[in-house]
Amino acid sequence: MTSHQDVIEEQPAAIRAGANSTDAGADPEKIQEKSSFEDDASKTSKPEGVVNDAPGGDDNLFGGGKTYRTLGLWDTILVLATNQVGLGILTLPAILKTLGLVPGLIAIVGLGVVSWYTAYELLQFYRAHPQVVNMVDMARVVGGRPLELIFGVGLLFKVMMTCGSATVTLSIAFNTLSNHSVCTVAFAAVAAVCCWVLCLPRTFKFVAQAGLPCTISIIVAVFIVIISLAVAGHPRGEVHGFVKEVVIVGNPSFREGVSACLKVCYAYAGNVGFVSYMAEMKNPSRDFPKALTILQVCSVLLYILTAVTIYCLSGQAVRSPALGSAPDIPAKVAYAIALPAILSTGMVFGHTAIKYLYVVVLRATKTTHRATENSWRSWGLWVGSASIFWVAAFVLASAIPIFDSILSISSATFVAWFTFGISGVFWYHRNWQEKFARKNIPLAIVNALLILQALFMNGVGMWASVMGLLDVYNTPGKIEGSFTCADNSIF
């Protein structure tokens, strides 16, 4: 989940380049006629310690060009936490069942360390090119307009996968709360409509206010599950006297092991928004490493606590999402409390994608000056973009109605690059001339392995994810295909 996730909104090139014409890496071809946004930005005072005052984020395009570098250390920590701690935490207890307690903990800690390094590498690239405001900008620096377009489309689909997973989770929650009183496709439609309504406000300030409370709600829901399991002594669907089996070292098949690791990767998928936050920090070079370290340490500890406790209390009956492991009544309470967090995930990521589509159309029609207009035309474009996006997210959620499967496929396709592989590409771009210097050889190997990891996740990971989904479809008595009315909360 995210709080200020403006990761794929891009300012009009003339605005951003004009304000950064003195920065290293600015594209002189992009410096075109100035707009009123740029004029406003030039009048704002520059916060102390800011190296680059590039305009960006929601306030510039949708609020009038004021200085947006307002995040200090603790503000950044809270924003990063709301960005990262979300739906991914709900699948971690089940991966311990697959991998075993010890290998599962190694995967959680190990991938946490790797994601810390890849996020730090994003900061290194940002220091070298302070004019960028998101990962799409970084892609343009590396590969020009073609790579920028590829990243823009890829990031849009990545966000759509996240919104699809939120829609699936909401359908599971509705099935749990109502004892599967309605067809699952109908619940998915209700979920998509709710998120669509929440995405209609055009300013990101409305969206940002939901971040921290919603993150707290999902943590509270997790602790309700833990407490209820400890008190009841048995998970959902079991009776008193249930004998738990906790596996220390699992014996998964190759495909099961890969799928489990993909779900851990999804829990660390927050890197995609980190560049946008750097661009909103007062002093990213000084404060981001501290904020990142605190985030990763706290995330790993929270993930371990959640995964180990729920798995040890549920044993072989653990479910994914983990909220379904609790006995019936506490599970309903947990899902009810988590609803704001799940809705917020759809709202925040959906708003990001809709704004991207909105700006693309404005650019194509050369009407970016109408971005903040309160007219039928601008509102029609916004509502139309929101409708197209959430119809696509609903179709995706109905095609892949299994929580574990949609998370695994998302990791295999887009998280593979946006969290891991692209940081390796950025390192080679920065160090290409000295990549084989003695001091750089260890990092050259590490970053080559990151790129290979992304390719492995794309190929083998996608195969494992799709085969796992087909296994569910081919199992009698479960969900037997896409667009199903069957209860998807039974897992």
GROMACS .gro file of C-alpha atoms in nm:
model
  491
    1MET     CA    1   0.000   0.000   0.000
    2THR     CA    2   0.109   0.357  -0.050
    3SER     CA    3   0.039   0.698   0.085
    4HIS     CA    4   0.186   0.951  -0.160
    5GLN     CA    5   0.237   0.705  -0.443
    6ASP     CA    6   0.257   0.932  -0.745
    7VAL     CA    7   0.494   0.695  -0.918
    8ILE     CA    8   0.376   0.718  -1.275
    9GLU     CA    9   0.252   1.072  -1.290
   10GLU     CA   10   0.483   1.271  -1.513
   11GLN     CA   11   0.489   1.645  -1.551
   12PRO     CA   12   0.479   1.789  -1.903
   13ALA     CA   13   0.832   1.768  -2.035
   14ALA     CA   14   0.860   2.143  -2.087
   15ILE     CA   15   0.768   2.209  -1.723
   16ARG     CA   16   1.015   1.965  -1.573
   17ALA     CA   17   1.301   2.034  -1.811
   18GLY     CA   18   1.259   2.411  -1.794
   19ALA     CA   19   1.291   2.409  -1.416
   20ASN     CA   20   1.592   2.179  -1.431
   21SER     CA   21   1.785   2.321  -1.722
   22THR     CA   22   2.087   2.368  -1.499
   23ASP     CA   23   2.078   2.014  -1.359
   24ALA     CA   24   2.305   1.742  -1.485
   25GLY     CA   25   2.126   1.518  -1.729
   26ALA     CA   26   1.856   1.765  -1.831
   27ASP     CA   27   1.750   1.717  -2.192
   28PRO     CA   28   1.789   2.047  -2.381
   29GLU     CA   29   1.543   1.929  -2.645
   30LYS     CA   30   1.275   1.919  -2.379
   31ILE     CA   31   1.319   2.287  -2.288
   32GLN     CA   32   1.027   2.443  -2.466
   33GLU     CA   33   0.787   2.723  -2.392
   34LYS     CA   34   0.721   2.798  -2.028
   35SER     CA   35   0.383   2.750  -1.867
   36SER     CA   36   0.210   2.914  -1.575
   37PHE     CA   37   0.307   2.613  -1.362
   38GLU     CA   38   0.674   2.679  -1.429
   39ASP     CA   39   0.637   3.051  -1.356
   40ASP     CA   40   0.477   2.971  -1.022
   41ALA     CA   41   0.747   2.719  -0.939
   42SER     CA   42   1.020   2.974  -1.003
   43LYS     CA   43   0.872   3.206  -0.742
   44THR     CA   44   0.881   2.956  -0.459
   45SER     CA   45   1.156   2.958  -0.204
   46LYS     CA   46   1.397   2.670  -0.194
   47PRO     CA   47   1.415   2.476   0.135
   48GLU     CA   48   1.747   2.475   0.309
   49GLY     CA   49   1.967   2.185   0.205
   50VAL     CA   50   1.782   2.113  -0.122
   51VAL     CA   51   2.018   2.045  -0.408
   52ASN     CA   52   1.757   2.036  -0.681
   53ASP     CA   53   1.416   2.195  -0.673
   54ALA     CA   54   1.260   2.008  -0.963
   55PRO     CA   55   0.885   2.045  -0.972
   56GLY     CA   56   0.686   1.727  -0.955
   57GLY     CA   57   0.427   1.536  -0.761
   58ASP     CA   58   0.064   1.612  -0.723
   59ASP     CA   59   0.090   1.971  -0.608
   60ASN     CA   60   0.264   2.089  -0.923
   61LEU     CA   61   0.029   1.959  -1.190
   62PHE     CA   62  -0.288   1.969  -0.983
   63GLY     CA   63  -0.231   2.248  -0.737
   64GLY     CA   64  -0.027   2.537  -0.870
   65GLY     CA   65   0.349   2.483  -0.867
   66LYS     CA   66   0.443   2.536  -0.504
   67THR     CA   67   0.756   2.390  -0.349
   68TYR     CA   68   0.674   2.028  -0.277
   69ARG     CA   69   0.994   1.919  -0.099
   70THR     CA   70   0.832   1.893   0.241
   71LEU     CA   71   0.921   1.544   0.369
   72GLY     CA   72   1.163   1.519   0.659
   73LEU     CA   73   1.310   1.199   0.804
   74TRP     CA   74   1.011   1.086   1.008
   75ASP     CA   75   0.760   1.195   0.745
   76THR     CA   76   0.948   0.980   0.495
   77ILE     CA   77   0.951   0.680   0.729
   78LEU     CA   78   0.572   0.697   0.764
   79VAL     CA   79   0.522   0.737   0.390
   80LEU     CA   80   0.752   0.445   0.311
   81ALA     CA   81   0.575   0.229   0.568
   82THR     CA   82   0.231   0.299   0.422
   83ASN     CA   83   0.376   0.227   0.078
   84GLN     CA   84   0.523  -0.112   0.165
   85VAL     CA   85   0.317  -0.273   0.441
   86GLY     CA   86   0.000  -0.392   0.273
   87LEU     CA   87  -0.150  -0.697   0.107
   88GLY     CA   88   0.184  -0.879   0.082
   89ILE     CA   89   0.197  -0.942   0.456
   90LEU     CA   90  -0.120  -1.155   0.434
   91THR     CA   91   0.046  -1.431   0.233
   92LEU     CA   92   0.362  -1.476   0.441
   93PRO     CA   93   0.233  -1.730   0.700
   94ALA     CA   94   0.134  -1.968   0.420
   95ILE     CA   95   0.480  -1.959   0.262
   96LEU     CA   96   0.625  -2.099   0.587
   97LYS     CA   97   0.396  -2.398   0.542
   98THR     CA   98   0.547  -2.453   0.197
   99LEU     CA   99   0.913  -2.379   0.264
  100GLY     CA  100   0.931  -2.473   0.629
  101LEU     CA  101   0.999  -2.242   0.924
  102VAL     CA  102   1.375  -2.199   0.880
  103PRO     CA  103   1.395  -2.166   0.498
  104GLY     CA  104   1.093  -1.934   0.506
  105LEU     CA  105   1.260  -1.703   0.757
  106ILE     CA  106   1.578  -1.704   0.548
  107ALA     CA  107   1.373  -1.602   0.242
  108ILE     CA  108   1.198  -1.320   0.430
  109VAL     CA  109   1.521  -1.180   0.574
  110GLY     CA  110   1.732  -1.243   0.262
  111LEU     CA  111   1.490  -1.079   0.018
  112GLY     CA  112   1.447  -0.793   0.264
  113VAL     CA  113   1.823  -0.729   0.250
  114VAL     CA  114   1.823  -0.750  -0.130
  115SER     CA  115   1.532  -0.504  -0.158
  116TRP     CA  116   1.717  -0.268   0.080
  117TYR     CA  117   2.019  -0.272  -0.152
  118THR     CA  118   1.813  -0.221  -0.468
  119ALA     CA  119   1.633   0.074  -0.307
  120TYR     CA  120   1.967   0.224  -0.205
  121GLU     CA  121   2.085   0.186  -0.564
  122LEU     CA  122   1.785   0.394  -0.672
  123LEU     CA  123   1.911   0.668  -0.441
  124GLN     CA  124   2.256   0.648  -0.598
  125PHE     CA  125   2.105   0.694  -0.942
  126TYR     CA  126   1.891   0.980  -0.812
  127ARG     CA  127   2.202   1.154  -0.677
  128ALA     CA  128   2.360   1.132  -1.020
  129HIS     CA  129   2.043   1.255  -1.196
  130PRO     CA  130   1.853   1.476  -0.948
  131GLN     CA  131   1.613   1.603  -1.216
  132VAL     CA  132   1.414   1.274  -1.218
  133VAL     CA  133   1.089   1.249  -1.025
  134ASN     CA  134   0.997   0.882  -1.080
  135MET     CA  135   1.126   0.556  -1.226
  136VAL     CA  136   0.988   0.639  -1.569
  137ASP     CA  137   1.216   0.945  -1.572
  138MET     CA  138   1.508   0.722  -1.476
  139ALA     CA  139   1.427   0.492  -1.766
  140ARG     CA  140   1.437   0.789  -2.002
  141VAL     CA  141   1.786   0.878  -1.876
  142VAL     CA  142   1.906   0.523  -1.947
  143GLY     CA  143   1.728   0.443  -2.273
  144GLY     CA  144   1.566   0.759  -2.405
  145ARG     CA  145   1.207   0.784  -2.519
  146PRO     CA  146   1.167   0.414  -2.619
  147LEU     CA  147   1.260   0.284  -2.272
  148GLU     CA  148   1.050   0.557  -2.113
  149LEU     CA  149   0.744   0.435  -2.304
  150ILE     CA  150   0.815   0.071  -2.212
  151PHE     CA  151   0.848   0.165  -1.845
  152GLY     CA  152   0.536   0.379  -1.854
  153VAL     CA  153   0.326   0.095  -1.995
  154GLY     CA  154   0.490  -0.162  -1.765
  155LEU     CA  155   0.432   0.052  -1.460
  156LEU     CA  156   0.070   0.103  -1.559
  157PHE     CA  157   0.017  -0.274  -1.581
  158LYS     CA  158   0.205  -0.326  -1.255
  159VAL     CA  159  -0.036  -0.088  -1.083
  160MET     CA  160  -0.328  -0.264  -1.250
  161MET     CA  161  -0.208  -0.597  -1.109
  162THR     CA  162  -0.196  -0.441  -0.762
  163CYS     CA  163  -0.549  -0.306  -0.800
  164GLY     CA  164  -0.658  -0.646  -0.929
  165SER     CA  165  -0.514  -0.812  -0.617
  166ALA     CA  166  -0.698  -0.557  -0.400
  167THR     CA  167  -1.021  -0.643  -0.585
  168VAL     CA  168  -0.963  -1.015  -0.528
  169THR     CA  169  -0.891  -0.953  -0.158
  170LEU     CA  170  -1.209  -0.748  -0.124
  171SER     CA  171  -1.412  -1.026  -0.287
  172ILE     CA  172  -1.261  -1.273  -0.037
  173ALA     CA  173  -1.349  -1.036   0.248
  174PHE     CA  174  -1.709  -0.999   0.124
  175ASN     CA  175  -1.740  -1.377   0.085
  176THR     CA  176  -1.613  -1.426   0.440
  177LEU     CA  177  -1.835  -1.158   0.594
  178SER     CA  178  -2.149  -1.278   0.412
  179ASN     CA  179  -2.085  -1.655   0.421
  180HIS     CA  180  -2.064  -1.644   0.041
  181SER     CA  181  -2.413  -1.507  -0.008
  182VAL     CA  182  -2.346  -1.375  -0.360
  183CYS     CA  183  -2.152  -1.491  -0.666
  184THR     CA  184  -1.781  -1.407  -0.637
  185VAL     CA  185  -1.786  -1.221  -0.969
  186ALA     CA  186  -2.058  -0.996  -0.828
  187PHE     CA  187  -1.849  -0.927  -0.518
  188ALA     CA  188  -1.552  -0.843  -0.740
  189ALA     CA  189  -1.774  -0.600  -0.932
  190VAL     CA  190  -1.886  -0.436  -0.606
  191ALA     CA  191  -1.523  -0.405  -0.500
  192ALA     CA  192  -1.422  -0.246  -0.831
  193VAL     CA  193  -1.712   0.001  -0.815
  194CYS     CA  194  -1.620   0.102  -0.458
  195CYS     CA  195  -1.260   0.167  -0.559
  196TRP     CA  196  -1.376   0.352  -0.871
  197VAL     CA  197  -1.585   0.589  -0.658
  198LEU     CA  198  -1.291   0.650  -0.421
  199CYS     CA  199  -1.070   0.739  -0.719
  200LEU     CA  200  -1.302   1.009  -0.853
  201PRO     CA  201  -1.153   1.301  -0.652
  202ARG     CA  202  -0.879   1.444  -0.875
  203THR     CA  203  -0.645   1.584  -0.609
  204PHE     CA  204  -0.398   1.346  -0.449
  205LYS     CA  205  -0.428   1.519  -0.112
  206PHE     CA  206  -0.757   1.335  -0.059
  207VAL     CA  207  -0.585   1.005  -0.131
  208ALA     CA  208  -0.274   1.073   0.079
  209GLN     CA  209  -0.471   1.127   0.400
  210ALA     CA  210  -0.582   0.761   0.404
  211GLY     CA  211  -0.233   0.610   0.407
  212LEU     CA  212  -0.128   0.578   0.772
  213PRO     CA  213  -0.473   0.496   0.923
  214CYS     CA  214  -0.524   0.221   0.666
  215THR     CA  215  -0.181   0.070   0.731
  216ILE     CA  216  -0.265   0.063   1.101
  217SER     CA  217  -0.595  -0.109   1.024
  218ILE     CA  218  -0.430  -0.402   0.849
  219ILE     CA  219  -0.178  -0.442   1.133
  220VAL     CA  220  -0.464  -0.439   1.386
  221ALA     CA  221  -0.647  -0.702   1.177
  222VAL     CA  222  -0.338  -0.924   1.179
  223PHE     CA  223  -0.311  -0.901   1.558
  224ILE     CA  224  -0.679  -0.989   1.595
  225VAL     CA  225  -0.604  -1.309   1.403
  226ILE     CA  226  -0.304  -1.387   1.624
  227ILE     CA  227  -0.495  -1.327   1.949
  228SER     CA  228  -0.801  -1.525   1.835
  229LEU     CA  229  -0.587  -1.821   1.730
  230ALA     CA  230  -0.409  -1.819   2.064
  231VAL     CA  231  -0.736  -1.806   2.257
  232ALA     CA  232  -0.934  -2.054   2.046
  233GLY     CA  233  -0.649  -2.300   2.006
  234HIS     CA  234  -0.752  -2.397   1.653
  235PRO     CA  235  -0.781  -2.226   1.312
  236ARG     CA  236  -1.091  -2.176   1.100
  237GLY     CA  237  -1.261  -2.495   0.990
  238GLU     CA  238  -1.099  -2.707   1.263
  239VAL     CA  239  -1.230  -2.824   1.601
  240HIS     CA  240  -1.092  -2.845   1.952
  241GLY     CA  241  -0.824  -3.109   1.976
  242PHE     CA  242  -0.678  -3.007   1.640
  243VAL     CA  243  -0.316  -3.124   1.625
  244LYS     CA  244  -0.093  -2.865   1.463
  245GLU     CA  245   0.199  -2.970   1.247
  246VAL     CA  246   0.478  -2.713   1.217
  247VAL     CA  247   0.742  -2.801   0.959
  248ILE     CA  248   1.093  -2.678   1.040
  249VAL     CA  249   1.238  -2.754   0.696
  250GLY     CA  250   0.986  -2.813   0.421
  251ASN     CA  251   1.013  -3.038   0.119
  252PRO     CA  252   0.841  -2.838  -0.157
  253SER     CA  253   0.864  -2.919  -0.523
  254PHE     CA  254   1.070  -2.682  -0.738
  255ARG     CA  255   0.755  -2.513  -0.861
  256GLU     CA  256   0.610  -2.473  -0.511
  257GLY     CA  257   0.937  -2.328  -0.384
  258VAL     CA  258   0.954  -2.072  -0.663
  259SER     CA  259   0.591  -1.970  -0.608
  260ALA     CA  260   0.652  -1.923  -0.235
  261CYS     CA  261   0.954  -1.699  -0.298
  262LEU     CA  262   0.753  -1.492  -0.545
  263LYS     CA  263   0.503  -1.414  -0.271
  264VAL     CA  264   0.783  -1.298  -0.042
  265CYS     CA  265   0.906  -1.071  -0.324
  266TYR     CA  266   0.559  -0.917  -0.344
  267ALA     CA  267   0.586  -0.812   0.022
  268TYR     CA  268   0.885  -0.595  -0.075
  269ALA     CA  269   0.732  -0.442  -0.387
  270GLY     CA  270   0.734  -0.087  -0.250
  271ASN     CA  271   1.052   0.019  -0.432
  272VAL     CA  272   0.848   0.133  -0.730
  273GLY     CA  273   0.735   0.446  -0.542
  274PHE     CA  274   1.058   0.533  -0.363
  275VAL     CA  275   1.192   0.769  -0.631
  276SER     CA  276   0.879   0.983  -0.611
  277TYR     CA  277   0.936   1.019  -0.237
  278MET     CA  278   1.300   1.114  -0.286
  279ALA     CA  279   1.178   1.395  -0.512
  280GLU     CA  280   0.954   1.521  -0.230
  281MET     CA  281   1.217   1.505   0.048
  282LYS     CA  282   1.396   1.811   0.186
  283ASN     CA  283   1.728   1.629   0.189
  284PRO     CA  284   1.706   1.284   0.027
  285SER     CA  285   2.081   1.221   0.023
  286ARG     CA  286   2.099   1.258   0.399
  287ASP     CA  287   1.762   1.126   0.515
  288PHE     CA  288   1.658   0.853   0.269
  289PRO     CA  289   1.923   0.595   0.374
  290LYS     CA  290   1.815   0.632   0.738
  291ALA     CA  291   1.446   0.613   0.654
  292LEU     CA  292   1.504   0.313   0.427
  293THR     CA  293   1.703   0.124   0.691
  294ILE     CA  294   1.441   0.187   0.959
  295LEU     CA  295   1.168   0.079   0.716
  296GLN     CA  296   1.339  -0.247   0.619
  297VAL     CA  297   1.432  -0.341   0.975
  298CYS     CA  298   1.078  -0.277   1.099
  299SER     CA  299   0.922  -0.448   0.795
  300VAL     CA  300   1.135  -0.761   0.836
  301LEU     CA  301   1.057  -0.780   1.208
  302LEU     CA  302   0.684  -0.730   1.146
  303TYR     CA  303   0.684  -0.986   0.866
  304ILE     CA  304   0.865  -1.240   1.082
  305LEU     CA  305   0.632  -1.182   1.378
  306THR     CA  306   0.323  -1.216   1.161
  307ALA     CA  307   0.441  -1.515   0.959
  308VAL     CA  308   0.585  -1.719   1.245
  309THR     CA  309   0.308  -1.652   1.495
  310ILE     CA  310   0.015  -1.722   1.262
  311TYR     CA  311   0.185  -2.027   1.109
  312CYS     CA  312   0.275  -2.178   1.447
  313LEU     CA  313  -0.079  -2.121   1.575
  314SER     CA  314  -0.248  -2.252   1.258
  315GLY     CA  315  -0.007  -2.525   1.148
  316GLN     CA  316  -0.100  -2.705   0.831
  317ALA     CA  317  -0.444  -2.533   0.828
  318VAL     CA  318  -0.297  -2.185   0.763
  319ARG     CA  319  -0.468  -1.993   0.484
  320SER     CA  320  -0.378  -1.718   0.243
  321PRO     CA  321  -0.479  -1.437   0.297
  322ALA     CA  322  -0.378  -1.501   0.657
  323LEU     CA  323  -0.689  -1.332   0.799
  324GLY     CA  324  -0.888  -1.638   0.693
  325SER     CA  325  -0.688  -1.856   0.933
  326ALA     CA  326  -0.873  -1.718   1.236
  327PRO     CA  327  -1.188  -1.888   1.369
  328ASP     CA  328  -1.507  -1.782   1.193
  329ILE     CA  329  -1.618  -1.482   1.401
  330PRO     CA  330  -1.268  -1.332   1.455
  331ALA     CA  331  -1.197  -1.381   1.084
  332LYS     CA  332  -1.503  -1.172   1.000
  333VAL     CA  333  -1.398  -0.905   1.249
  334ALA     CA  334  -1.045  -0.901   1.108
  335TYR     CA  335  -1.169  -0.866   0.749
  336ALA     CA  336  -1.409  -0.589   0.853
  337ILE     CA  337  -1.128  -0.395   1.019
  338ALA     CA  338  -0.897  -0.454   0.721
  339LEU     CA  339  -1.153  -0.330   0.466
  340PRO     CA  340  -1.028   0.033   0.485
  341ALA     CA  341  -0.671  -0.083   0.417
  342ILE     CA  342  -0.774  -0.299   0.121
  343LEU     CA  343  -0.993  -0.023  -0.023
  344SER     CA  344  -0.710   0.224   0.029
  345THR     CA  345  -0.474   0.004  -0.172
  346GLY     CA  346  -0.714   0.010  -0.464
  347MET     CA  347  -0.777   0.382  -0.422
  348VAL     CA  348  -0.413   0.491  -0.401
  349PHE     CA  349  -0.275   0.276  -0.680
  350GLY     CA  350  -0.583   0.330  -0.893
  351HIS     CA  351  -0.555   0.706  -0.855
  352THR     CA  352  -0.192   0.685  -0.967
  353ALA     CA  353  -0.280   0.496  -1.285
  354ILE     CA  354  -0.577   0.716  -1.364
  355LYS     CA  355  -0.367   1.030  -1.332
  356TYR     CA  356  -0.111   0.878  -1.567
  357LEU     CA  357  -0.380   0.809  -1.829
  358TYR     CA  358  -0.524   1.158  -1.776
  359VAL     CA  359  -0.187   1.328  -1.832
  360VAL     CA  360  -0.109   1.112  -2.137
  361VAL     CA  361  -0.433   1.223  -2.304
  362LEU     CA  362  -0.370   1.587  -2.211
  363ARG     CA  363  -0.025   1.566  -2.366
  364ALA     CA  364  -0.152   1.396  -2.679
  365THR     CA  365  -0.410   1.670  -2.728
  366LYS     CA  366  -0.166   1.947  -2.626
  367THR     CA  367  -0.400   2.065  -2.353
  368THR     CA  368  -0.191   2.020  -2.038
  369HIS     CA  369  -0.286   2.376  -1.938
  370ARG     CA  370  -0.639   2.241  -1.881
  371ALA     CA  371  -0.523   1.989  -1.617
  372THR     CA  372  -0.680   2.176  -1.324
  373GLU     CA  373  -0.986   2.303  -1.508
  374ASN     CA  374  -1.318   2.241  -1.336
  375SER     CA  375  -1.498   2.181  -1.664
  376TRP     CA  376  -1.718   1.911  -1.815
  377ARG     CA  377  -1.436   1.825  -2.053
  378SER     CA  378  -1.169   1.771  -1.786
  379TRP     CA  379  -1.405   1.587  -1.552
  380GLY     CA  380  -1.530   1.371  -1.837
  381LEU     CA  381  -1.172   1.278  -1.924
  382TRP     CA  382  -1.094   1.194  -1.561
  383VAL     CA  383  -1.407   0.986  -1.507
  384GLY     CA  384  -1.354   0.813  -1.840
  385SER     CA  385  -0.995   0.724  -1.750
  386ALA     CA  386  -1.110   0.593  -1.411
  387SER     CA  387  -1.385   0.384  -1.572
  388ILE     CA  388  -1.154   0.226  -1.831
  389PHE     CA  389  -0.894   0.144  -1.567
  390TRP     CA  390  -1.131  -0.015  -1.316
  391VAL     CA  391  -1.315  -0.217  -1.581
  392ALA     CA  392  -0.976  -0.361  -1.680
  393ALA     CA  393  -0.888  -0.425  -1.313
  394PHE     CA  394  -1.222  -0.603  -1.261
  395VAL     CA  395  -1.164  -0.825  -1.566
  396LEU     CA  396  -0.816  -0.910  -1.437
  397ALA     CA  397  -0.945  -0.992  -1.087
  398SER     CA  398  -1.221  -1.212  -1.229
  399ALA     CA  399  -0.978  -1.390  -1.461
  400ILE     CA  400  -0.741  -1.465  -1.168
  401PRO     CA  401  -0.969  -1.487  -0.862
  402ILE     CA  402  -0.708  -1.661  -0.640
  403PHE     CA  403  -0.516  -1.435  -0.398
  404ASP     CA  404  -0.190  -1.635  -0.407
  405SER     CA  405  -0.197  -1.669  -0.785
  406ILE     CA  406  -0.251  -1.302  -0.865
  407LEU     CA  407   0.028  -1.205  -0.624
  408SER     CA  408   0.266  -1.462  -0.775
  409ILE     CA  409   0.190  -1.356  -1.133
  410SER     CA  410   0.237  -0.990  -1.039
  411SER     CA  411   0.577  -1.071  -0.887
  412ALA     CA  412   0.684  -1.277  -1.187
  413THR     CA  413   0.593  -1.008  -1.438
  414PHE     CA  414   0.650  -0.660  -1.297
  415VAL     CA  415   0.785  -0.677  -0.939
  416ALA     CA  416   1.076  -0.875  -1.083
  417TRP     CA  417   1.203  -0.563  -1.261
  418PHE     CA  418   1.067  -0.269  -1.063
  419THR     CA  419   1.195  -0.402  -0.729
  420PHE     CA  420   1.503  -0.597  -0.833
  421GLY     CA  421   1.628  -0.608  -1.193
  422ILE     CA  422   1.609  -0.242  -1.287
  423SER     CA  423   1.840  -0.140  -1.001
  424GLY     CA  424   2.107  -0.363  -1.155
  425VAL     CA  425   2.056  -0.191  -1.491
  426PHE     CA  426   2.089   0.150  -1.323
  427TRP     CA  427   2.413   0.045  -1.155
  428TYR     CA  428   2.567  -0.059  -1.487
  429HIS     CA  429   2.453   0.266  -1.645
  430ARG     CA  430   2.630   0.466  -1.373
  431ASN     CA  431   2.945   0.255  -1.371
  432TRP     CA  432   2.974   0.134  -1.729
  433GLN     CA  433   3.320   0.282  -1.785
  434GLU     CA  434   3.456   0.133  -1.463
  435LYS     CA  435   3.246  -0.179  -1.425
  436PHE     CA  436   3.551  -0.407  -1.422
  437ALA     CA  437   3.766  -0.189  -1.198
  438ARG     CA  438   3.889  -0.393  -0.902
  439LYS     CA  439   3.679  -0.201  -0.649
  440ASN     CA  440   3.364  -0.252  -0.862
  441ILE     CA  441   3.394  -0.624  -0.940
  442PRO     CA  442   3.191  -0.744  -0.635
  443LEU     CA  443   2.911  -0.498  -0.710
  444ALA     CA  444   2.925  -0.582  -1.081
  445ILE     CA  445   2.862  -0.946  -0.989
  446VAL     CA  446   2.582  -0.857  -0.745
  447ASN     CA  447   2.402  -0.639  -0.997
  448ALA     CA  448   2.443  -0.895  -1.276
  449LEU     CA  449   2.279  -1.146  -1.042
  450LEU     CA  450   1.993  -0.901  -0.982
  451ILE     CA  451   1.929  -0.881  -1.356
  452LEU     CA  452   1.945  -1.261  -1.382
  453GLN     CA  453   1.705  -1.288  -1.087
  454ALA     CA  454   1.455  -1.068  -1.271
  455LEU     CA  455   1.487  -1.278  -1.586
  456PHE     CA  456   1.447  -1.597  -1.381
  457MET     CA  457   1.132  -1.458  -1.217
  458ASN     CA  458   0.998  -1.360  -1.561
  459GLY     CA  459   1.050  -1.706  -1.708
  460VAL     CA  460   1.048  -1.977  -1.443
  461GLY     CA  461   0.843  -1.765  -1.203
  462MET     CA  462   0.567  -1.710  -1.455
  463TRP     CA  463   0.561  -2.081  -1.540
  464ALA     CA  464   0.532  -2.174  -1.171
  465SER     CA  465   0.258  -1.915  -1.110
  466VAL     CA  466   0.046  -2.016  -1.407
  467MET     CA  467   0.082  -2.389  -1.335
  468GLY     CA  468  -0.022  -2.328  -0.974
  469LEU     CA  469  -0.332  -2.141  -1.093
  470LEU     CA  470  -0.419  -2.421  -1.336
  471ASP     CA  471  -0.385  -2.677  -1.055
  472VAL     CA  472  -0.649  -2.487  -0.859
  473TYR     CA  473  -0.876  -2.471  -1.162
  474ASN     CA  474  -0.834  -2.845  -1.226
  475THR     CA  475  -0.909  -2.950  -0.867
  476PRO     CA  476  -1.270  -3.073  -0.836
  477GLY     CA  477  -1.477  -2.892  -0.577
  478LYS     CA  478  -1.271  -2.574  -0.585
  479ILE     CA  479  -1.271  -2.280  -0.822
  480GLU     CA  480  -1.300  -2.432  -1.165
  481GLY     CA  481  -1.205  -2.141  -1.389
  482SER     CA  482  -1.215  -1.769  -1.437
  483PHE     CA  483  -1.524  -1.552  -1.380
  484THR     CA  484  -1.646  -1.802  -1.124
  485CYS     CA  485  -1.927  -1.785  -0.873
  486ALA     CA  486  -1.744  -2.026  -0.642
  487ASP     CA  487  -1.626  -1.913  -0.297
  488ASN     CA  488  -1.266  -1.789  -0.325
  489SER     CA  489  -1.227  -1.755   0.053
  490ILE     CA  490  -1.185  -2.130   0.105
  491PHE     CA  491  -0.807  -2.118   0.061
   0.00000   0.00000   0.00000
